[in-house]
mmCIF file of C-alpha atoms in Angstrom:
data_model
loop_
_atom_site.group_PDB
_atom_site.id
_atom_site.type_symbol
_atom_site.label_atom_id
_atom_site.label_comp_id
_atom_site.label_asym_id
_atom_site.label_seq_id
_atom_site.Cartn_x
_atom_site.Cartn_y
_atom_site.Cartn_z
ATOM 1 C CA MET A 1 143.463 141.755 188.959
ATOM 2 C CA GLU A 2 143.201 138.117 187.915
ATOM 3 C CA ARG A 3 139.454 138.134 188.634
ATOM 4 C CA LYS A 4 138.978 141.279 186.463
ATOM 5 C CA ALA A 5 140.997 139.751 183.643
ATOM 6 C CA SER A 6 138.996 136.539 183.878
ATOM 7 C CA ARG A 7 135.720 138.476 183.860
ATOM 8 C CA ARG A 8 136.794 140.425 180.760
ATOM 9 C CA GLU A 9 137.741 137.189 178.992
ATOM 10 C CA ASN A 10 134.318 135.699 179.792
ATOM 11 C CA GLU A 11 132.568 138.848 178.534
ATOM 12 C CA CYS A 12 134.594 138.735 175.331
ATOM 13 C CA GLU A 13 133.719 135.051 174.830
ATOM 14 C CA GLU A 14 130.012 135.771 175.395
ATOM 15 C CA LYS A 15 130.108 138.672 172.915
ATOM 16 C CA THR A 16 131.876 136.474 170.361
ATOM 17 C CA SER A 17 129.369 133.647 170.950
ATOM 18 C CA ASN A 18 126.407 136.017 170.680
ATOM 19 C CA SER A 19 127.885 137.555 167.541
ATOM 20 C CA GLU A 20 128.342 134.128 165.929
ATOM 21 C CA SER A 21 124.823 133.104 166.948
ATOM 22 C CA SER A 22 123.453 136.338 165.522
ATOM 23 C CA GLU A 23 125.288 135.722 162.245
ATOM 24 C CA LEU A 24 123.917 132.170 162.054
ATOM 25 C CA ASP A 25 120.364 133.427 162.664
ATOM 26 C CA LYS A 26 120.875 136.070 160.002
ATOM 27 C CA ASP A 27 122.184 133.509 157.507
ATOM 28 C CA TYR A 28 119.256 131.178 158.281
ATOM 29 C CA LYS A 29 116.702 133.953 157.812
ATOM 30 C CA THR A 30 118.214 135.071 154.513
ATOM 31 C CA SER A 31 118.124 131.444 153.305
ATOM 32 C CA LEU A 32 114.315 131.492 153.619
ATOM 33 C CA ILE A 33 112.515 132.915 150.590
ATOM 34 C CA THR A 34 108.839 133.914 150.410
ATOM 35 C CA LEU A 35 107.228 133.834 146.967
ATOM 36 C CA ASN A 36 103.866 135.288 146.028
ATOM 37 C CA VAL A 37 102.633 133.157 143.144
ATOM 38 C CA GLY A 38 99.306 134.382 141.818
ATOM 39 C CA GLY A 39 98.255 135.501 145.296
ATOM 40 C CA TYR A 40 99.424 132.337 147.108
ATOM 41 C CA LEU A 41 102.375 132.666 149.498
ATOM 42 C CA TYR A 42 105.034 129.941 149.567
ATOM 43 C CA ILE A 43 107.973 129.880 151.985
ATOM 44 C CA THR A 44 110.923 127.699 151.105
ATOM 45 C CA GLN A 45 114.700 127.593 151.258
ATOM 46 C CA LYS A 46 116.996 129.347 148.829
ATOM 47 C CA GLN A 47 118.737 126.060 148.010
ATOM 48 C CA THR A 48 115.401 124.536 146.926
ATOM 49 C CA LEU A 49 114.678 127.317 144.433
ATOM 50 C CA THR A 50 118.216 127.240 143.012
ATOM 51 C CA LYS A 51 118.352 123.449 142.650
ATOM 52 C CA TYR A 52 118.207 123.573 138.843
ATOM 53 C CA PRO A 53 120.710 126.008 137.242
ATOM 54 C CA ASP A 54 119.349 128.194 134.436
ATOM 55 C CA SER A 55 115.772 127.752 135.656
ATOM 56 C CA PHE A 56 113.479 130.769 136.045
ATOM 57 C CA LEU A 57 113.470 130.546 139.843
ATOM 58 C CA GLU A 58 117.254 130.179 140.052
ATOM 59 C CA GLY A 59 117.568 133.252 137.851
ATOM 60 C CA ILE A 60 115.330 135.298 140.150
ATOM 61 C CA ILE A 61 117.141 134.304 143.330
ATOM 62 C CA ASN A 62 120.598 134.942 141.873
ATOM 63 C CA GLY A 63 119.587 138.220 140.232
ATOM 64 C CA ARG A 64 119.830 137.123 136.578
ATOM 65 C CA ILE A 65 116.103 137.693 136.030
ATOM 66 C CA MET A 66 114.250 140.804 137.171
ATOM 67 C CA CYS A 67 111.097 140.068 139.179
ATOM 68 C CA PRO A 68 108.558 142.522 140.665
ATOM 69 C CA PHE A 69 107.776 142.620 144.373
ATOM 70 C CA ASP A 70 104.401 142.692 146.098
ATOM 71 C CA ALA A 71 103.388 145.224 148.776
ATOM 72 C CA ASP A 72 105.134 143.168 151.469
ATOM 73 C CA GLY A 73 108.411 142.940 149.589
ATOM 74 C CA HIS A 74 107.975 139.320 148.415
ATOM 75 C CA PHE A 75 108.857 138.183 144.898
ATOM 76 C CA PHE A 76 105.656 138.266 142.833
ATOM 77 C CA ILE A 77 105.201 135.742 140.015
ATOM 78 C CA ASP A 78 102.023 136.057 137.956
ATOM 79 C CA ARG A 79 101.337 132.353 137.458
ATOM 80 C CA ASP A 80 98.878 129.702 138.717
ATOM 81 C CA GLY A 81 99.276 129.768 142.489
ATOM 82 C CA LEU A 82 97.572 126.418 143.080
ATOM 83 C CA LEU A 83 99.645 124.522 140.522
ATOM 84 C CA PHE A 84 102.867 126.010 141.894
ATOM 85 C CA ARG A 85 102.481 123.579 144.809
ATOM 86 C CA HIS A 86 103.450 120.761 142.420
ATOM 87 C CA ILE A 87 106.368 122.776 140.999
ATOM 88 C CA LEU A 88 107.730 123.310 144.503
ATOM 89 C CA ASN A 89 107.227 119.669 145.501
ATOM 90 C CA PHE A 90 109.193 118.628 142.414
ATOM 91 C CA LEU A 91 112.065 120.901 143.450
ATOM 92 C CA ARG A 92 111.984 119.437 146.947
ATOM 93 C CA ASN A 93 111.661 115.758 146.016
ATOM 94 C CA GLY A 94 113.423 115.600 142.670
ATOM 95 C CA GLU A 95 110.569 113.602 141.166
ATOM 96 C CA LEU A 96 107.022 114.141 139.945
ATOM 97 C CA LEU A 97 104.510 113.132 142.615
ATOM 98 C CA LEU A 98 100.893 114.064 141.914
ATOM 99 C CA PRO A 99 97.680 113.291 143.844
ATOM 100 C CA GLU A 100 95.438 110.479 142.644
ATOM 101 C CA GLY A 101 92.954 111.659 140.042
ATOM 102 C CA PHE A 102 95.076 114.654 138.934
ATOM 103 C CA ARG A 103 93.701 115.884 135.598
ATOM 104 C CA GLU A 104 95.595 119.117 134.868
ATOM 105 C CA ASN A 105 98.586 117.649 133.061
ATOM 106 C CA GLN A 106 98.446 120.124 130.191
ATOM 107 C CA LEU A 107 98.365 123.137 132.509
ATOM 108 C CA LEU A 108 101.173 121.744 134.648
ATOM 109 C CA ALA A 109 103.288 121.124 131.542
ATOM 110 C CA GLN A 110 102.832 124.787 130.590
ATOM 111 C CA GLU A 111 103.864 125.893 134.079
ATOM 112 C CA ALA A 112 106.951 123.667 133.931
ATOM 113 C CA GLU A 113 107.944 125.252 130.624
ATOM 114 C CA PHE A 114 107.456 128.766 132.020
ATOM 115 C CA PHE A 115 109.679 127.991 135.016
ATOM 116 C CA GLN A 116 112.230 126.505 132.573
ATOM 117 C CA LEU A 117 112.250 123.112 134.274
ATOM 118 C CA LYS A 118 112.869 120.803 131.334
ATOM 119 C CA VAL A 119 113.063 117.635 133.453
ATOM 120 C CA LEU A 120 109.665 118.352 135.019
ATOM 121 C CA SER A 121 108.132 119.262 131.662
ATOM 122 C CA GLU A 122 109.237 115.932 130.166
ATOM 123 C CA ALA A 123 107.969 114.010 133.213
ATOM 124 C CA VAL A 124 104.525 115.649 132.969
ATOM 125 C CA LYS A 125 104.279 115.001 129.219
ATOM 126 C CA SER A 126 105.299 111.355 129.713
ATOM 127 C CA ARG A 127 102.618 110.928 132.387
ATOM 128 C CA TRP A 128 100.046 112.587 130.144
ATOM 129 C CA GLU A 129 100.870 110.299 127.199
ATOM 130 C CA LYS A 130 100.537 107.208 129.394
ATOM 131 C CA GLU A 131 97.128 108.368 130.623
ATOM 132 C CA GLN A 132 95.995 109.057 127.054
ATOM 133 C CA LEU A 133 97.084 105.573 126.016
ATOM 134 C CA ALA A 134 95.354 103.982 129.010
ATOM 135 C CA SER A 135 92.133 105.858 128.271
ATOM 136 C CA ARG A 136 92.025 104.275 124.805
ATOM 137 C CA GLU A 137 92.329 100.772 126.197
ATOM 138 C CA THR A 138 89.059 98.917 126.535
ATOM 139 C CA THR A 139 87.757 98.084 129.986
ATOM 140 C CA PHE A 140 85.006 95.542 130.431
ATOM 141 C CA LEU A 141 82.465 94.494 133.007
ATOM 142 C CA GLU A 142 80.963 91.020 132.975
ATOM 143 C CA ILE A 143 77.671 90.205 134.674
ATOM 144 C CA THR A 144 77.360 86.462 134.718
ATOM 145 C CA ASP A 145 75.814 83.346 136.204
ATOM 146 C CA SER A 146 78.301 81.460 138.397
ATOM 147 C CA HIS A 147 76.974 78.134 137.080
ATOM 148 C CA ASP A 148 76.692 79.118 133.426
ATOM 149 C CA ARG A 149 78.928 81.927 132.142
ATOM 150 C CA SER A 150 77.176 81.860 128.775
ATOM 151 C CA GLN A 151 74.251 83.453 130.578
ATOM 152 C CA GLY A 152 74.914 87.123 131.169
ATOM 153 C CA LEU A 153 76.159 90.358 129.695
ATOM 154 C CA ARG A 154 79.468 92.052 128.914
ATOM 155 C CA ILE A 155 79.833 95.831 128.762
ATOM 156 C CA PHE A 156 82.937 97.208 127.021
ATOM 157 C CA CYS A 157 84.065 100.836 127.171
ATOM 158 C CA ASN A 158 87.287 102.851 126.688
ATOM 159 C CA ALA A 159 86.555 104.847 129.866
ATOM 160 C CA PRO A 160 87.262 102.910 133.097
ATOM 161 C CA GLU A 161 85.282 105.442 135.159
ATOM 162 C CA PHE A 162 82.117 104.617 133.177
ATOM 163 C CA ILE A 163 82.552 100.905 133.831
ATOM 164 C CA ALA A 164 83.080 101.674 137.528
ATOM 165 C CA LYS A 165 79.883 103.728 137.551
ATOM 166 C CA ILE A 166 77.787 100.920 136.048
ATOM 167 C CA LYS A 167 79.407 98.384 138.371
ATOM 168 C CA SER A 168 78.692 100.430 141.523
ATOM 169 C CA ARG A 169 75.098 100.938 140.365
ATOM 170 C CA ILE A 170 74.507 97.198 139.976
ATOM 171 C CA VAL A 171 76.175 96.363 143.283
ATOM 172 C CA LEU A 172 74.203 99.065 145.099
ATOM 173 C CA VAL A 173 70.858 97.904 143.731
ATOM 174 C CA SER A 174 71.691 94.246 144.306
ATOM 175 C CA LYS A 175 72.693 94.788 147.932
ATOM 176 C CA SER A 176 69.555 96.816 148.647
ATOM 177 C CA ARG A 177 67.299 94.162 147.106
ATOM 178 C CA LEU A 178 69.235 91.189 148.465
ATOM 179 C CA ASP A 179 69.445 92.302 152.075
ATOM 180 C CA GLY A 180 70.212 89.192 154.118
ATOM 181 C CA PHE A 181 71.290 87.238 151.033
ATOM 182 C CA PRO A 182 74.898 88.398 150.412
ATOM 183 C CA GLU A 183 75.821 84.922 149.228
ATOM 184 C CA GLU A 184 73.675 85.446 146.137
ATOM 185 C CA PHE A 185 76.424 87.361 144.304
ATOM 186 C CA SER A 186 80.177 88.075 144.409
ATOM 187 C CA VAL A 187 82.148 91.022 143.027
ATOM 188 C CA SER A 188 85.691 91.074 141.639
ATOM 189 C CA SER A 189 87.599 93.679 139.614
ATOM 190 C CA ASN A 190 85.861 92.969 136.305
ATOM 191 C CA ILE A 191 83.125 90.470 137.109
ATOM 192 C CA ILE A 192 79.859 90.543 139.021
ATOM 193 C CA GLN A 193 78.834 86.929 139.461
ATOM 194 C CA PHE A 194 75.366 86.013 140.641
ATOM 195 C CA LYS A 195 74.643 82.639 142.211
ATOM 196 C CA TYR A 196 72.287 81.831 139.366
ATOM 197 C CA PHE A 197 69.844 83.459 137.017
ATOM 198 C CA ILE A 198 66.302 82.286 136.556
ATOM 199 C CA LYS A 199 64.310 82.094 133.359
ATOM 200 C CA SER A 200 60.888 83.583 133.039
ATOM 201 C CA GLU A 201 58.530 84.494 130.237
ATOM 202 C CA ASN A 202 59.779 88.078 130.481
ATOM 203 C CA GLY A 203 63.452 87.191 130.100
ATOM 204 C CA THR A 204 66.406 86.308 132.279
ATOM 205 C CA ARG A 205 66.216 87.714 135.797
ATOM 206 C CA LEU A 206 69.364 88.410 137.751
ATOM 207 C CA VAL A 207 68.538 87.317 141.278
ATOM 208 C CA LEU A 208 66.255 84.989 143.153
ATOM 209 C CA LYS A 209 64.668 85.158 146.583
ATOM 210 C CA GLU A 210 62.293 82.767 148.214
ATOM 211 C CA ASP A 211 59.363 84.839 147.002
ATOM 212 C CA ASN A 212 60.822 85.085 143.468
ATOM 213 C CA THR A 213 61.386 88.849 143.636
ATOM 214 C CA PHE A 214 64.150 90.113 141.362
ATOM 215 C CA VAL A 215 66.490 93.071 140.843
ATOM 216 C CA CYS A 216 65.825 93.411 137.128
ATOM 217 C CA THR A 217 66.005 91.527 133.876
ATOM 218 C CA LEU A 218 69.154 91.524 131.783
ATOM 219 C CA GLU A 219 67.240 93.456 129.129
ATOM 220 C CA THR A 220 66.378 96.199 131.630
ATOM 221 C CA LEU A 221 70.007 96.349 132.736
ATOM 222 C CA LYS A 222 71.207 96.687 129.128
ATOM 223 C CA PHE A 223 68.732 99.469 128.464
ATOM 224 C CA GLU A 224 69.832 101.349 131.592
ATOM 225 C CA ALA A 225 73.495 100.959 130.610
ATOM 226 C CA ILE A 226 72.784 102.331 127.127
ATOM 227 C CA MET A 227 70.858 105.342 128.465
ATOM 228 C CA THR A 228 73.560 106.093 131.050
ATOM 229 C CA ALA A 229 76.267 105.911 128.377
ATOM 230 C CA LEU A 230 74.418 108.242 126.005
ATOM 231 C CA LYS A 231 73.833 110.776 128.796
ATOM 232 C CA CYS A 232 77.573 110.700 129.578
ATOM 233 C CA GLY A 233 78.446 111.484 125.946
ATOM 234 C CA PHE A 234 79.389 107.958 124.800
ATOM 235 C CA ARG A 235 78.118 106.315 121.653
ATOM 236 C CA LEU A 236 77.204 102.691 121.109
ATOM 237 C CA LEU A 237 79.921 101.349 118.825
ATOM 238 C CA THR A 238 78.782 97.798 118.208
ATOM 239 C CA SER A 239 77.526 94.642 119.879
ATOM 240 C CA LEU A 240 78.723 91.063 119.573
ATOM 241 C CA ASP A 241 75.375 89.704 118.501
ATOM 242 C CA CYS A 242 72.647 91.848 116.938
ATOM 243 C CA SER A 243 71.166 88.932 115.048
ATOM 244 C CA ARG A 244 68.322 88.704 117.513
ATOM 245 C CA GLY A 245 66.772 91.871 116.135
ATOM 246 C CA SER A 246 67.369 94.243 119.045
ATOM 247 C CA ILE A 247 70.384 95.734 120.792
ATOM 248 C CA VAL A 248 68.959 94.881 124.210
ATOM 249 C CA HIS A 249 68.888 91.218 123.168
ATOM 250 C CA SER A 250 72.614 91.138 122.356
ATOM 251 C CA ASP A 251 75.204 89.508 124.615
ATOM 252 C CA ALA A 252 77.562 92.512 124.750
ATOM 253 C CA LEU A 253 77.536 96.291 124.492
ATOM 254 C CA HIS A 254 80.474 98.402 123.252
ATOM 255 C CA PHE A 255 80.734 102.102 124.060
ATOM 256 C CA ILE A 256 83.324 104.655 123.001
ATOM 257 C CA LYS A 257 83.855 108.391 123.447
#
């Protein structure tokens, strides 16, 4: 009799344990929400979507806002599915973290407003304003002689990516022409410094080898910079010294978009 009673107690305990485990699994599954945002499926926890009270997503989850379902029974939200990744990451992290080079601030701000996330909307707008301000700041590139900084050229532009493009072009050409002579020039954030320039009847040449071959003259470099800028939609604003009769003879070039 004792054995039967003990067996029944064990069976009851197992049933209770299984029942509790089943309830926990059920609770865990119901805490996972699948959203279909513009055709992109996102799976996240209920607590993530309800993090900000009175937001659009919190309203959907708690039944305050009616939302259609897709064919598989998932909530369907007709918004930008790719950008929703950043909305969800904000809900998870509590801060705005965007990949380097992100350029869709205006679109993301609109998405934040739709989802009624005021904190995110303000963060995006603040980031956008800072980028706009930075884009108006002038960036320069100086190509100079390490022994005489009066010899050379400065290129100014309000677009850092344009300066980077010109810089990479000069470095690429210089390395290809100066193979075996890396000591002939050095590169820093804003300055490309050649060991020395040489004078010739045709102008100032940038580099020197034993056979007197050269990358190009400063005048050729200025002309190439001007043509590249115009093709990219920039305009030549001014130069520091046009008294020599030609833009390509000036000491500096200023571009703006």
